[in-house]
Each structure stands twice: as structure tokens, then as C-alpha cells.
mmCIF file of C-alpha atoms in Angstrom:
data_model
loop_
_atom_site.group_PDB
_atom_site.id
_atom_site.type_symbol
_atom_site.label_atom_id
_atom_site.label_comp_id
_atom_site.label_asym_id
_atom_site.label_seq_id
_atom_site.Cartn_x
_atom_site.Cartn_y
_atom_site.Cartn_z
ATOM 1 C CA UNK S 55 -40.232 17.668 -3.266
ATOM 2 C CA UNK S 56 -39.356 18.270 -6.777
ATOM 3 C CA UNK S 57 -37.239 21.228 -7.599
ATOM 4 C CA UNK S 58 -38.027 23.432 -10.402
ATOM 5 C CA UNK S 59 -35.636 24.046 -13.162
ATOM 6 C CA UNK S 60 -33.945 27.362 -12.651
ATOM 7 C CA UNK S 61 -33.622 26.262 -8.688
ATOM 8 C CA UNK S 62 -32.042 23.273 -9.661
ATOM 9 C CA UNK S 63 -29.320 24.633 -12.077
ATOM 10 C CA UNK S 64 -28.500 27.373 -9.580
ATOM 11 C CA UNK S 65 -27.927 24.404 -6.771
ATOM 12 C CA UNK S 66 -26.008 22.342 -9.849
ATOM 13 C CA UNK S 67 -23.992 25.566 -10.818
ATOM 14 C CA UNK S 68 -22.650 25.557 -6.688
ATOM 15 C CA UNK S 69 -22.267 22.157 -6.108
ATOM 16 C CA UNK S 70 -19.807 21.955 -9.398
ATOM 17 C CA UNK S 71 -18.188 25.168 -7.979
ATOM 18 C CA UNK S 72 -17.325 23.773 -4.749
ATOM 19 C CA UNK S 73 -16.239 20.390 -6.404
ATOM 20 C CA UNK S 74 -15.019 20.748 -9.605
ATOM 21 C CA UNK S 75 -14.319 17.097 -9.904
ATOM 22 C CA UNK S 76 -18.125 15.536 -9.155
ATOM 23 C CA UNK S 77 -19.209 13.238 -11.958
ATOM 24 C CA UNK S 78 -22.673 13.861 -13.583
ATOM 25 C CA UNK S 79 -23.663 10.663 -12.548
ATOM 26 C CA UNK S 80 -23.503 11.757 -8.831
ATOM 27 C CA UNK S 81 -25.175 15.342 -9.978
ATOM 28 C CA UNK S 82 -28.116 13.074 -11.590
ATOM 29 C CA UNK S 83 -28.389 10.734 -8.381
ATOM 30 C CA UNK S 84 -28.092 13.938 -5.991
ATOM 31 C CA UNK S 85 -30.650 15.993 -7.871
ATOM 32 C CA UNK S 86 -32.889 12.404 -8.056
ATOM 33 C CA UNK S 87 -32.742 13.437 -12.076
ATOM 34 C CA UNK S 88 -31.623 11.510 -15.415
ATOM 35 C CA UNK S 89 -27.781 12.423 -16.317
ATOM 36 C CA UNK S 90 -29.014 13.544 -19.610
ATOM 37 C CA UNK S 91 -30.814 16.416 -17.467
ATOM 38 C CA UNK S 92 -27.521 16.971 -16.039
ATOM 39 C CA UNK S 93 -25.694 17.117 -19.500
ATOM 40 C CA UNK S 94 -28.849 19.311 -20.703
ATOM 41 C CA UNK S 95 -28.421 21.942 -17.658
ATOM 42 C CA UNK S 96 -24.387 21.823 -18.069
ATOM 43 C CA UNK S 97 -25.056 22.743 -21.373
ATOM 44 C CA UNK S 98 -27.629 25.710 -21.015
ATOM 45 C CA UNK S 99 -25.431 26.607 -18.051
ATOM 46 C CA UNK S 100 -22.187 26.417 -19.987
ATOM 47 C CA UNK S 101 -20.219 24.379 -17.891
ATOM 48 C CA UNK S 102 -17.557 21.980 -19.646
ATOM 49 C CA UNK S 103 -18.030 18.305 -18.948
ATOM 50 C CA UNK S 104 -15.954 16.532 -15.930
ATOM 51 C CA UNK S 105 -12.384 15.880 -18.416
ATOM 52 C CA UNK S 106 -12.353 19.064 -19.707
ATOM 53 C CA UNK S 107 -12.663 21.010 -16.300
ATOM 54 C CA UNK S 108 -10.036 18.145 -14.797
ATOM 55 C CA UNK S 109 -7.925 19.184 -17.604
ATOM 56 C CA UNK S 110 -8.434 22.977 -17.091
ATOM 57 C CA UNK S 111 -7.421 22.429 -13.612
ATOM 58 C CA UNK S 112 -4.081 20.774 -14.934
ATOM 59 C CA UNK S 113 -2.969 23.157 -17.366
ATOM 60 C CA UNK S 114 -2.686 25.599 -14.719
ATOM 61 C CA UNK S 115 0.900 25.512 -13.765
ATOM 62 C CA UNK S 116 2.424 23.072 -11.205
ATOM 63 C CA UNK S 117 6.112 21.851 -10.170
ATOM 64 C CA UNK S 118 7.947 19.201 -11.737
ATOM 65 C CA UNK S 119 7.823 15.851 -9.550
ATOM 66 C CA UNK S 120 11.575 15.093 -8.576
ATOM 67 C CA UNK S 121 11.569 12.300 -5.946
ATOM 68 C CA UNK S 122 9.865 9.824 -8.391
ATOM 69 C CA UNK S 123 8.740 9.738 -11.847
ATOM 70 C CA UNK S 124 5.422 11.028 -12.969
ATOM 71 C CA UNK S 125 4.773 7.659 -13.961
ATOM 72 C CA UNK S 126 5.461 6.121 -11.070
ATOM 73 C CA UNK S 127 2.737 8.579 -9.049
ATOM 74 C CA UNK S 128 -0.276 6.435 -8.235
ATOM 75 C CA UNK S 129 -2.990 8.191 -9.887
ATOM 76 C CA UNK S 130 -3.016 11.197 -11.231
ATOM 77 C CA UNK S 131 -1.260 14.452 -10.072
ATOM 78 C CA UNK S 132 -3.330 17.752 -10.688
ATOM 79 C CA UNK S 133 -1.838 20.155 -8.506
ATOM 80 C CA UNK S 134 2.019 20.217 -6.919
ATOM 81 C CA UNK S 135 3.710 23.002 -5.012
ATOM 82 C CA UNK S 136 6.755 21.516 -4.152
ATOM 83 C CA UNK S 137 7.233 20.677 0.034
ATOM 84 C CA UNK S 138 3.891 22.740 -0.008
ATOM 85 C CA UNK S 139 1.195 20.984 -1.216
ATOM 86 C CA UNK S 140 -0.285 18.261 -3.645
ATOM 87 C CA UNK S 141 -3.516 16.559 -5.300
ATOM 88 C CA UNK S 142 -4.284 13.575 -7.145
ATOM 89 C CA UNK S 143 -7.179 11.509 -8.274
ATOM 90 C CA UNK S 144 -7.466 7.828 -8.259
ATOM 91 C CA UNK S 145 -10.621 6.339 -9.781
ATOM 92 C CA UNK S 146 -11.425 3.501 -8.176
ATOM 93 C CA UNK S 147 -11.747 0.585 -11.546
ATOM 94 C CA UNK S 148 -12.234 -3.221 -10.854
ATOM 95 C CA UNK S 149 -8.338 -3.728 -9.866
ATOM 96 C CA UNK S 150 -8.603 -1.595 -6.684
ATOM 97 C CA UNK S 151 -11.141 -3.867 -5.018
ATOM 98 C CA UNK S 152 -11.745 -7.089 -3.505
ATOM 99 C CA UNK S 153 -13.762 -9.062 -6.190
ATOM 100 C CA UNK S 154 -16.373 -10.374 -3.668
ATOM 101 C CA UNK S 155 -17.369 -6.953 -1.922
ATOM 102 C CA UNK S 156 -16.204 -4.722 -4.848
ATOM 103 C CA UNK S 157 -14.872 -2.579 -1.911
ATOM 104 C CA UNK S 158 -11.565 -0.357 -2.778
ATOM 105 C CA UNK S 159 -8.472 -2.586 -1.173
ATOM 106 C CA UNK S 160 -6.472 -0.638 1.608
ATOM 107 C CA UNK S 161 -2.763 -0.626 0.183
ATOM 108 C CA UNK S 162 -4.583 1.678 -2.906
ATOM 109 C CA UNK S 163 -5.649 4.225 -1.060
ATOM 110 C CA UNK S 164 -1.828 4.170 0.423
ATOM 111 C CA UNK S 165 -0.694 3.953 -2.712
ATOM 112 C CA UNK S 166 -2.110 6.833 -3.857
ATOM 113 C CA UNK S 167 -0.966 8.925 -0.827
ATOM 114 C CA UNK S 168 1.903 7.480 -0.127
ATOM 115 C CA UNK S 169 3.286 8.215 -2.999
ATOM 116 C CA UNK S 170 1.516 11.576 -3.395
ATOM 117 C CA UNK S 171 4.000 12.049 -0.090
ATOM 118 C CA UNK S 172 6.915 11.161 -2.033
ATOM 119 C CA UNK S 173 6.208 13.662 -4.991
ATOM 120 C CA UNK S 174 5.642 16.292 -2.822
ATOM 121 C CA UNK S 175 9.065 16.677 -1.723
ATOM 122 C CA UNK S 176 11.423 18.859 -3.352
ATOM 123 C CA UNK S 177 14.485 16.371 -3.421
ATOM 124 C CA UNK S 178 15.967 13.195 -5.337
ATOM 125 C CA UNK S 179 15.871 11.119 -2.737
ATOM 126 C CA UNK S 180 12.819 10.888 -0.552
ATOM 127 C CA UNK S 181 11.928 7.294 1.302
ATOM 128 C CA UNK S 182 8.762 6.837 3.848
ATOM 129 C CA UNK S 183 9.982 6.092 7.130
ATOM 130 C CA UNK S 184 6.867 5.682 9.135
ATOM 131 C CA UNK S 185 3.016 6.086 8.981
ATOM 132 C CA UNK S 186 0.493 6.414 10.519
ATOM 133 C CA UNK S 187 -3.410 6.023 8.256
ATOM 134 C CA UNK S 188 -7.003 5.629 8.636
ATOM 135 C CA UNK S 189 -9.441 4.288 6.534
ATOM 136 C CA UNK S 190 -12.163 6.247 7.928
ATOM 137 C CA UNK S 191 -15.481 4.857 5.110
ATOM 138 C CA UNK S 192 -15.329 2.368 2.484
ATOM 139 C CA UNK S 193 -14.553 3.379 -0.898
ATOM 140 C CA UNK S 194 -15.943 1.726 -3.638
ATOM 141 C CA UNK S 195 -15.663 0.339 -7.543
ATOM 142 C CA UNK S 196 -16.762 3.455 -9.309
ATOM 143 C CA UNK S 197 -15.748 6.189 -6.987
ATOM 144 C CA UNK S 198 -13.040 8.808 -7.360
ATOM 145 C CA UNK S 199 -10.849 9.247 -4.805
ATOM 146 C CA UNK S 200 -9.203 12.982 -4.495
ATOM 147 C CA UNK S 201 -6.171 13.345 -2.225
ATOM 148 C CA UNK S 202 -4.886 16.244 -0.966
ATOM 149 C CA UNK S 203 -0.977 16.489 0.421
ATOM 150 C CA UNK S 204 0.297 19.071 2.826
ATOM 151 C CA UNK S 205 3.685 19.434 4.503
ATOM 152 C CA UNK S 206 3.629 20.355 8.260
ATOM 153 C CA UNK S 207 6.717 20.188 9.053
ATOM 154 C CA UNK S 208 10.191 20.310 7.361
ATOM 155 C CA UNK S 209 13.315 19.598 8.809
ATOM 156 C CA UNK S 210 16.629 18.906 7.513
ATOM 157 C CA UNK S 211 16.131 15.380 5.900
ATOM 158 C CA UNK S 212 13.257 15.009 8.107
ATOM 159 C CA UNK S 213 9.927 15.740 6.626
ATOM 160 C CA UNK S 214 5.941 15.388 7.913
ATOM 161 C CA UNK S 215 3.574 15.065 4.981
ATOM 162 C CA UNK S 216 -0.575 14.915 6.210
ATOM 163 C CA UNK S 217 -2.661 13.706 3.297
ATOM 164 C CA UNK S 218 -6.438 13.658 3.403
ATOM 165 C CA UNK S 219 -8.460 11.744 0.850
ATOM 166 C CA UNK S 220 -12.171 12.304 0.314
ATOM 167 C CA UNK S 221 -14.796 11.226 -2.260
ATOM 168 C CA UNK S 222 -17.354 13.457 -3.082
ATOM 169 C CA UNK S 223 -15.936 15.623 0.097
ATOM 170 C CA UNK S 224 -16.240 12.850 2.143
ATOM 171 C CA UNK S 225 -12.920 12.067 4.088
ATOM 172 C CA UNK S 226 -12.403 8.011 3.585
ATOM 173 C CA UNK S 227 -8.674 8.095 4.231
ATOM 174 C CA UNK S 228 -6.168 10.109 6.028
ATOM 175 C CA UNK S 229 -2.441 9.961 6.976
ATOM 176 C CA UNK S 230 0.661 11.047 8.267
ATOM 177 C CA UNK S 231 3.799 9.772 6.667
ATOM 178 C CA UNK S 232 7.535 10.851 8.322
ATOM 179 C CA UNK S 233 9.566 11.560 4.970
ATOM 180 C CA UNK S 234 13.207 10.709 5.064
ATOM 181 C CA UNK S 235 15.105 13.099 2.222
ATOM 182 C CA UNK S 236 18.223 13.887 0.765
ATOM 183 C CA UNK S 237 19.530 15.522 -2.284
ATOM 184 C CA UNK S 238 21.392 12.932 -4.504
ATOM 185 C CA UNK S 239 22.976 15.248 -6.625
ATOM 186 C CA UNK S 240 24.693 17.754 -4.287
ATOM 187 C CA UNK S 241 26.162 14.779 -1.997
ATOM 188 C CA UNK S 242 26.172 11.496 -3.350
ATOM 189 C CA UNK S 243 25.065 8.663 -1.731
ATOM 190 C CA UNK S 244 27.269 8.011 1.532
ATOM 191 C CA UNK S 245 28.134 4.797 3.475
ATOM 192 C CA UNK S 246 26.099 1.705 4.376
ATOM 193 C CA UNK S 247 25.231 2.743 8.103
ATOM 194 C CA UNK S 248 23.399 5.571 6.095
ATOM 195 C CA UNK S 249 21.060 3.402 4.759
ATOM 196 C CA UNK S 250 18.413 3.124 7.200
ATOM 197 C CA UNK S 251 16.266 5.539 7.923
ATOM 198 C CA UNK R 233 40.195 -17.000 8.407
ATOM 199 C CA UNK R 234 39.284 -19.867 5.891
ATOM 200 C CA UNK R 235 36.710 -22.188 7.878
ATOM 201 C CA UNK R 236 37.560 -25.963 6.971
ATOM 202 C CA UNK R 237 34.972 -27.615 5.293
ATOM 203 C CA UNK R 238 33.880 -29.798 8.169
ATOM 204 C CA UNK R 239 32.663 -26.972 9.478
ATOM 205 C CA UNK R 240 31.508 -24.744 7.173
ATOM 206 C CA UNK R 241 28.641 -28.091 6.090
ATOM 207 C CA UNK R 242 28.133 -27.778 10.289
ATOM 208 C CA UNK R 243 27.380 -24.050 10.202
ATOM 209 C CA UNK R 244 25.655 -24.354 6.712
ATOM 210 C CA UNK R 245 23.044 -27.028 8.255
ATOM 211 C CA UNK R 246 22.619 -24.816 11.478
ATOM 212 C CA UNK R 247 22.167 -21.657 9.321
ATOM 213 C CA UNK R 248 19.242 -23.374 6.961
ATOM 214 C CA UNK R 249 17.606 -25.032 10.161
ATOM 215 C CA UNK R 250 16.923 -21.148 11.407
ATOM 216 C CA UNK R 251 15.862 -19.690 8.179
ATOM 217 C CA UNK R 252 14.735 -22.092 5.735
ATOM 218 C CA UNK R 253 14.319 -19.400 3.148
ATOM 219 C CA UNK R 254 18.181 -18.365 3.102
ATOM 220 C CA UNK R 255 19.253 -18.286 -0.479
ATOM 221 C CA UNK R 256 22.320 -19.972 -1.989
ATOM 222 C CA UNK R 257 23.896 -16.922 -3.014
ATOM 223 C CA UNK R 258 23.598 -15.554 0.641
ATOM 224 C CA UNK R 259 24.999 -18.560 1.870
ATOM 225 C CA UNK R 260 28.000 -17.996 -0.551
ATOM 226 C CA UNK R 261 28.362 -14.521 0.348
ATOM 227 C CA UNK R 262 28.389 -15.727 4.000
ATOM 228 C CA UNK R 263 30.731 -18.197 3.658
ATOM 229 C CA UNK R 264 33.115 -16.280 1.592
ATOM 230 C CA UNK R 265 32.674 -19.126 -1.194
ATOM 231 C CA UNK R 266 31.353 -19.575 -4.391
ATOM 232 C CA UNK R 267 27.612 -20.913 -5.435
ATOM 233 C CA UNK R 268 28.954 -23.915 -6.645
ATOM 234 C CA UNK R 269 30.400 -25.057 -3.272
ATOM 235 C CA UNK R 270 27.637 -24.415 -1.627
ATOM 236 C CA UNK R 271 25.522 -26.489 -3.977
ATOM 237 C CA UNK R 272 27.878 -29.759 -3.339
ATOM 238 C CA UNK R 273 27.761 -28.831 0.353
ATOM 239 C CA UNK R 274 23.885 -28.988 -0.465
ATOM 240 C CA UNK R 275 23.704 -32.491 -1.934
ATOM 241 C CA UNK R 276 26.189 -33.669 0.433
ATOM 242 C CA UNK R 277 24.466 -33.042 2.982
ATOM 243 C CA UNK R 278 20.791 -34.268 1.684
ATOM 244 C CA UNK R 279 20.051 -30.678 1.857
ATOM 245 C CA UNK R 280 16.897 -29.371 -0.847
ATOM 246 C CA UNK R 281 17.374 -26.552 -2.676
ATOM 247 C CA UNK R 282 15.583 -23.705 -1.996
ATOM 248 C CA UNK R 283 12.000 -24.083 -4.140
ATOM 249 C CA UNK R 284 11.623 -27.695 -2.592
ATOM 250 C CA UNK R 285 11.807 -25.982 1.052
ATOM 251 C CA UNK R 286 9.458 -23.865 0.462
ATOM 252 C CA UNK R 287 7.426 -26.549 -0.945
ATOM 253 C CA UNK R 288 7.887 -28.497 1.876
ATOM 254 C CA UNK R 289 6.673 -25.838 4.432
ATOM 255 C CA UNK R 290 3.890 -24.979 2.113
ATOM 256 C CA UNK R 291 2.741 -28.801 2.122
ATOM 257 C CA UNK R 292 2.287 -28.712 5.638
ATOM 258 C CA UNK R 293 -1.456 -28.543 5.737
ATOM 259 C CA UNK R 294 -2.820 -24.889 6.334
ATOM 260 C CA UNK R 295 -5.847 -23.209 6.832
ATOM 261 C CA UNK R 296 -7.482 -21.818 3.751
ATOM 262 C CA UNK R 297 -8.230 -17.940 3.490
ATOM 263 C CA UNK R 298 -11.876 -16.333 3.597
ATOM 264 C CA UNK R 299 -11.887 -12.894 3.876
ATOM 265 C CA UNK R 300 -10.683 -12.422 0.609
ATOM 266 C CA UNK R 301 -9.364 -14.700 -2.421
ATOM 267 C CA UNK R 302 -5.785 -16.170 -1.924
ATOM 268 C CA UNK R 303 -4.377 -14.500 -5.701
ATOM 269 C CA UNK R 304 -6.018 -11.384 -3.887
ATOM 270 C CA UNK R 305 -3.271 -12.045 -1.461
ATOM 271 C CA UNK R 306 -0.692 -9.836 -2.284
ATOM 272 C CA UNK R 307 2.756 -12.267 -1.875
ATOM 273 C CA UNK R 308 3.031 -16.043 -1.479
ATOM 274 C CA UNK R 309 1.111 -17.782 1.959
ATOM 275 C CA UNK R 310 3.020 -20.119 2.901
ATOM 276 C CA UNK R 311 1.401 -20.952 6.139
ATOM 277 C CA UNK R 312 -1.604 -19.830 7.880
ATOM 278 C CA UNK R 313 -3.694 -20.539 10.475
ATOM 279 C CA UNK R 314 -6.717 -18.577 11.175
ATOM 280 C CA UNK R 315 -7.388 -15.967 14.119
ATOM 281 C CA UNK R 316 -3.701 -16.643 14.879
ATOM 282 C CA UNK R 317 -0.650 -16.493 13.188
ATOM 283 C CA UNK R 318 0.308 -16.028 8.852
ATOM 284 C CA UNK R 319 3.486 -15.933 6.671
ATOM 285 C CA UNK R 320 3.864 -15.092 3.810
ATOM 286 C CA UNK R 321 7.113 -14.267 1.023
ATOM 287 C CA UNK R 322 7.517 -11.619 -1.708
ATOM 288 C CA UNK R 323 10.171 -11.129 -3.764
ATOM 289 C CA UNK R 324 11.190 -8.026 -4.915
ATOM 290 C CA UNK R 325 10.792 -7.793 -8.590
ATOM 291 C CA UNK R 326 11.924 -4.858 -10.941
ATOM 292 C CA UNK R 327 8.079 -3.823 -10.591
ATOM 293 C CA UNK R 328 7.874 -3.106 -7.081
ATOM 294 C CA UNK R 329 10.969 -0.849 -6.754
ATOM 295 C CA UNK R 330 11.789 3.181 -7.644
ATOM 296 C CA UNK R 331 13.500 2.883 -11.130
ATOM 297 C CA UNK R 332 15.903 5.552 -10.510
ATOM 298 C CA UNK R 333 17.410 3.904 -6.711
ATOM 299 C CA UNK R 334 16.023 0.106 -7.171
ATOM 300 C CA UNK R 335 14.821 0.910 -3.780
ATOM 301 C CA UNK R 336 10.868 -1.165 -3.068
ATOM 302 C CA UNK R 337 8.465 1.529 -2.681
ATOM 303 C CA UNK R 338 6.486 1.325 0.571
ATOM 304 C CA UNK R 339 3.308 0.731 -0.564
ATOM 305 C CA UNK R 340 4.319 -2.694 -2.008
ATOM 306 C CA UNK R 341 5.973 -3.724 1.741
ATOM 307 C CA UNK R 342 2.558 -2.295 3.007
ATOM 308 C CA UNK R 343 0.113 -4.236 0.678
ATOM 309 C CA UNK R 344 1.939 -7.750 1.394
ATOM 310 C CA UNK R 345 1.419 -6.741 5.224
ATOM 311 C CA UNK R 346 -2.070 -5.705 4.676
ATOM 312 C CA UNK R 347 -3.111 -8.311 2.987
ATOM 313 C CA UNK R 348 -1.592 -10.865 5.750
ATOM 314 C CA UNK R 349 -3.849 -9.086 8.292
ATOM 315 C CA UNK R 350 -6.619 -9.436 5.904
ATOM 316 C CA UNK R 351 -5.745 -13.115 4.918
ATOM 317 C CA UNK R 352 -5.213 -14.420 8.808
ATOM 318 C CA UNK R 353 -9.265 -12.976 9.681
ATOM 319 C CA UNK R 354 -11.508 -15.920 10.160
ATOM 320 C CA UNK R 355 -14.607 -14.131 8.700
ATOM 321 C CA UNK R 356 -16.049 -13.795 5.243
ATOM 322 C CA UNK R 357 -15.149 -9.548 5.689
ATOM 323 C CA UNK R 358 -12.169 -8.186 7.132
ATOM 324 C CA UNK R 359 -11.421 -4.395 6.178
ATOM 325 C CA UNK R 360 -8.641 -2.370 8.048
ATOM 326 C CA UNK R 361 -9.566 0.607 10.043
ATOM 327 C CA UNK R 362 -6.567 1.878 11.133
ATOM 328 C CA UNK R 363 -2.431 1.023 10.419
ATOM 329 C CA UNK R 364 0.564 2.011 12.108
ATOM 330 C CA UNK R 365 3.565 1.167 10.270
ATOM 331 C CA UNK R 366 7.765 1.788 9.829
ATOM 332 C CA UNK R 367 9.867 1.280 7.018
ATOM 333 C CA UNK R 368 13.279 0.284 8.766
ATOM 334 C CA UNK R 369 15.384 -0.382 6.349
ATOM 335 C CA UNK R 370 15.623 -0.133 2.771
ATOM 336 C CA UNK R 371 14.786 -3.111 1.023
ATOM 337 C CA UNK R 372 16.707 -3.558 -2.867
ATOM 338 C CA UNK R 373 15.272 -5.604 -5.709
ATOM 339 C CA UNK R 374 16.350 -8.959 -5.732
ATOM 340 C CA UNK R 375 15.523 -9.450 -1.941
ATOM 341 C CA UNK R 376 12.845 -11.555 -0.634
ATOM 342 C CA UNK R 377 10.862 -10.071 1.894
ATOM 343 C CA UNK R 378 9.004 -12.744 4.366
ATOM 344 C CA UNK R 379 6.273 -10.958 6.420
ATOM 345 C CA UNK R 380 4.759 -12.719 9.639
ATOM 346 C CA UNK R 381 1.113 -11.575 11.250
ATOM 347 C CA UNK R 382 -0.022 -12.405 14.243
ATOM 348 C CA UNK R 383 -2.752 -11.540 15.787
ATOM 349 C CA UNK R 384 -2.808 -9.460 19.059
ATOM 350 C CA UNK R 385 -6.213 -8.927 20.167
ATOM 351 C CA UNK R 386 -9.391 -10.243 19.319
ATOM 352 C CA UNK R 387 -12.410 -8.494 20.305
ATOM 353 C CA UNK R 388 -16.226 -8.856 18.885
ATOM 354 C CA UNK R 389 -15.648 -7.318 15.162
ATOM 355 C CA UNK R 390 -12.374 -5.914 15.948
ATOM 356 C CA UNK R 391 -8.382 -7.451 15.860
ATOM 357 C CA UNK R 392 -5.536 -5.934 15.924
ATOM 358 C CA UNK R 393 -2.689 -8.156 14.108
ATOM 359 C CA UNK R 394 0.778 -7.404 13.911
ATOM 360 C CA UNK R 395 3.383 -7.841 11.008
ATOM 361 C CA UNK R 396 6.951 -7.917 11.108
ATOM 362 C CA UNK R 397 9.093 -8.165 8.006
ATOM 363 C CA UNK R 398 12.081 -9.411 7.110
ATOM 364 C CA UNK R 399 14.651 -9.976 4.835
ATOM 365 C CA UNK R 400 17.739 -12.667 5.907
ATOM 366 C CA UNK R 401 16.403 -12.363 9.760
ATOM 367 C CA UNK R 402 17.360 -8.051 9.469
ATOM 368 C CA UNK R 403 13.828 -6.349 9.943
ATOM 369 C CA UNK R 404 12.304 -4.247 7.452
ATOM 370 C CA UNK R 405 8.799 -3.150 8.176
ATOM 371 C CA UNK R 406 6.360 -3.525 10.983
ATOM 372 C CA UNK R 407 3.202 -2.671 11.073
ATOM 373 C CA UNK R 408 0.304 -2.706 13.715
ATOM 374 C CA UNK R 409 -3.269 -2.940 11.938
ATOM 375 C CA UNK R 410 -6.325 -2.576 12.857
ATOM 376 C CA UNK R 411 -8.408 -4.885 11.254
ATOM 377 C CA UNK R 412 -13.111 -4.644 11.190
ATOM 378 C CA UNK R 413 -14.622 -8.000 10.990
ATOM 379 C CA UNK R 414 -17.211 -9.304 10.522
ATOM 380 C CA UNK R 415 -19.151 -12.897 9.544
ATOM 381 C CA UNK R 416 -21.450 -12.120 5.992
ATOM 382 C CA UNK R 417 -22.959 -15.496 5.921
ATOM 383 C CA UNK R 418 -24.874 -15.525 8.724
ATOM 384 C CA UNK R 419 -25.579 -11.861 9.230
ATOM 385 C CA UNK R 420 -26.172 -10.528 6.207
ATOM 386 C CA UNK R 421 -25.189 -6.842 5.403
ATOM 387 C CA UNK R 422 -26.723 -4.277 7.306
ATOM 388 C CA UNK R 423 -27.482 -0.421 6.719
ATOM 389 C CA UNK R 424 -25.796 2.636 5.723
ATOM 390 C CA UNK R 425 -24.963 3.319 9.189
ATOM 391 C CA UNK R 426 -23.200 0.230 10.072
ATOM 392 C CA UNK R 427 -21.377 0.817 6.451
ATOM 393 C CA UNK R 428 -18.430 2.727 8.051
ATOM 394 C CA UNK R 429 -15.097 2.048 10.030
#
């Protein structure tokens, strides 16, 4: 059941709404269509290609990481509220997976929001003291993986980050990581039997 | 309270027989005495020096991994046998810690774990499911973290392994994971719907 044109750019016009961050290639293979279609109706329809809407979603303003370097963020921040809320994207390239089942390797997807957890918080110091993660479908070579931080609860030095990562809005990881923080500047970093947390 | 050095060379032995991956430096630091003296103490006492045993553990034959390449492993194995028990060492390079505190980010402490749980499956696929872990205490570059998996429970496509890590005997991390298995060679993959855990 073919659809006709103007049914399908409508449908293509939604689905980029809801998910700004779909690749054509998943438009072509969801619409059972050549990506060239997809480029043609992006381009009738005026909608910018996947880097430029990524990047229009960036330039909007966000906070400043402060627990970690940007660099040090694995993959690639595109929203922050500080102890609020956060989003990267990781795309999933040939070092992510296993080699033999091309299948994303678990300590990535931590990675990515584990230390999406650490950026999120809105001190110099912030250290993961526990968590608790499920892989919940297999991600693989070629997919992007979007996660999405939220704090639920905040504390003094105590704080509970929940990250959910999905591809193509399809939850493959999620986690709650117990946040340990301080701020370096104001106090200074205190005596050895400080040092655990 | 100066130890004479009949004793100190007793204590030394006894303190290498328990961990064999004790560094000289630590054992200077211990002792209150320099890295030269324990050196002599060393070759006095017929005593290797670190690399050699680790070598010699490492020689001891051990099972060889499947569920994954061993430079997939994330660390050095240093023993291993399957469906039961794994060790494996990682030192703490400049690349695995925060550059502003030197502290080792998680995810590094999580991906050597991970990767023991993966490494001790006896099946051609082992993915994790599901991980409980804690961070307790901070671990500094320069350290050498030595994780240890064993597994738990073994049920048809499903183990649970545990890892404990330490560094000098003080533990760090421990983790509870919750591994999918299952044997590729003489099953084959199956559908979609089997394609989740």
C-alpha cells in the first residue's frame, strides 16, 4: 500500500516534527522510499537537512557544563539546564561495538549517561556514587543514540539524576545514578575521611 | 617505631604472598623506607619484581575468552576460567581520569567490570541486561585497579556475575550484572522478537 505524494510528505513533515533528530536514511526505510525521495520532499517541503536542524537546536541557549569539561562529555551535549535537565547524542561508529556482532558495547551507553549525569549538575565537584541501568534493546553500528537527563531529587551534596536513552524513540537504555556534589571553590577540598562517597 | 630489618623482609614476604600485585612504592610507603631498600629486600629474598609476578600468574594456563575478543576486553585478564570466576588489572592512566581532580571517571571502573562479566560467559554472545553498581571510593591516577567476577547464578540464557574492585585490598567498585547468553554456533540467530533484553 503505496502512499501518494502529498500523503507522504504530510506523514514526513510529522514524523521530523516529533523527532527532529531522525536521519533520512530511517525516513527512506520507514516510508519503504529511496533517500533521494526523502532529500527531494525535504526540499519541496523546506525542511533543513539532519546537521543543520541538530545545529539549530544547539544554538538555542543552554548552561555552561561545570562539573567536567565539554570535552570530556561523551557525545554530544544539545540541551543543558543546569540540576534540571540534559540531552546528548552519541552515534553509534565502529568503536562502540563488539566487532563480531557489531552490537553497541554496554559501558558506551553508560558513558554517555553517566557522564551526561555529571554535566548536569550545577557544581565543581560532582562524582557517581551508585547506579542502577538497563539495557532494555540492542543498539547498533549506525544508530544514534539520544539521551535525555533529569534530576529528581536534590539534596545537599546528594543528588538523583534519571536518564533515558532512546533511538528513534525507542528506549534502549535507562538509569538512575546517586550524584555525590560539592562546590570546590566556596570550600576547598577537606580531609581524607571525606573522600569517599 | 623503626622495624629491624629481619623483620621488615618477614612482613615484606607475608605482605606480597596476599597481594601479589602490591607495588614497590606501596611497599616503601608501608614500610616507612625508601624504593631502593625495598628492591635489595627484593633480591634478597629471591623475590620478582612486579611485571614477572604478573607474568607468572598470567602463565598459569587459563581459559580463553569467547563472547567477545580479548583486546575487546577492557583491562588486562590475568586469569579466567569460564562460567566461574575472572580477574583482571587496569591501571589508571592520565586518560581515564577528570583532568581538573585526577579523579577515574566511573564509566572507565564500569567498562573493566563489564567487560569481566562479558569475558567470564562461556557462549559465543553475552550482552548485559541489567547492572547494579557503587563507586566506593575514589580511585586517583596512578592506581591499579584489579577487578574480580564471579559468577552467581547460572540459569538457561541468563547469569548474574558479580565484580568487586580493588585497589591495595581497599574496595572501590562493585557491581552486580546481569548478563543474556546465549550459544550462536549452534543456534543460529533468531527473529526480531527474540532480538531484545
Amino acid at each position: 500500500m503505496r502512499r501518494s505524494k502529498k500523503e507522504r510528505q504530510q506523514l514526513l513533515k510529522q514524523k521530523i516534527n516529533e523527532n527532529p533528530f531522525i536521519t533520512d536514511e530511517s525516513l527512506a526505510e520507514f516510508f519503504h522510499v529511496s533517500v533521494q525521495t526523502i532529500r527531494l520532499d525535504r526540499l519541496e517541503l523546506s525542511i533543513p537537512e539532519l546537521r543543520e536542524r541538530i545545529k539549530h537546536v544547539a544554538e538555542k541557549q543552554f548552561d555552561t557544563v561545570k562539573a567536567l569539561s565539554l570535552e570530556e562529555v561523551i557525545g554530544e551535549i544539545i540541551d543543558l539546564q543546569l540540576d534540571q535537565r540534559a540531552i546528548s547524542i552519541l552515534d553509534i561508529g565502529p568503536e562502540h561495538v563488539f566487532s563480531r556482532t557489531k552490537i553497541a558495547r554496554g559501558h558506551h551507553l553508560f558513558a554517555q549517561a553517566n557522564s551526561l549525569a555529571v554535566a548536569i549538575i550545577d557544581d565543581e565537584l560532582a562524582l557517581t556514587s551508585k547506579a542502577n541501568v538497563r539495557f532494555t534493546r540492542r543498539v547498533k553500528q549506525g544508530e544514534r543514540v539520544i539521551a535525555k537527563a533529569k534530576v529528581i531529587n536534590n539534596e545537599k551534596e546528594r543528588t538523583k539524576v534519571e536518564v533515558t536513552s532512546f533511538v528513534e524513540q525507542e528506549l534502549v537504555f535507562s538509569g538512575e545514578f546517586h550524584m555525590y556534589r560539592r562546590d570546590l571553590l566556596s570550600e576547598g577540598e577537606k580531609g581524607e575521611h571525606e573522600d569517599r562517597n
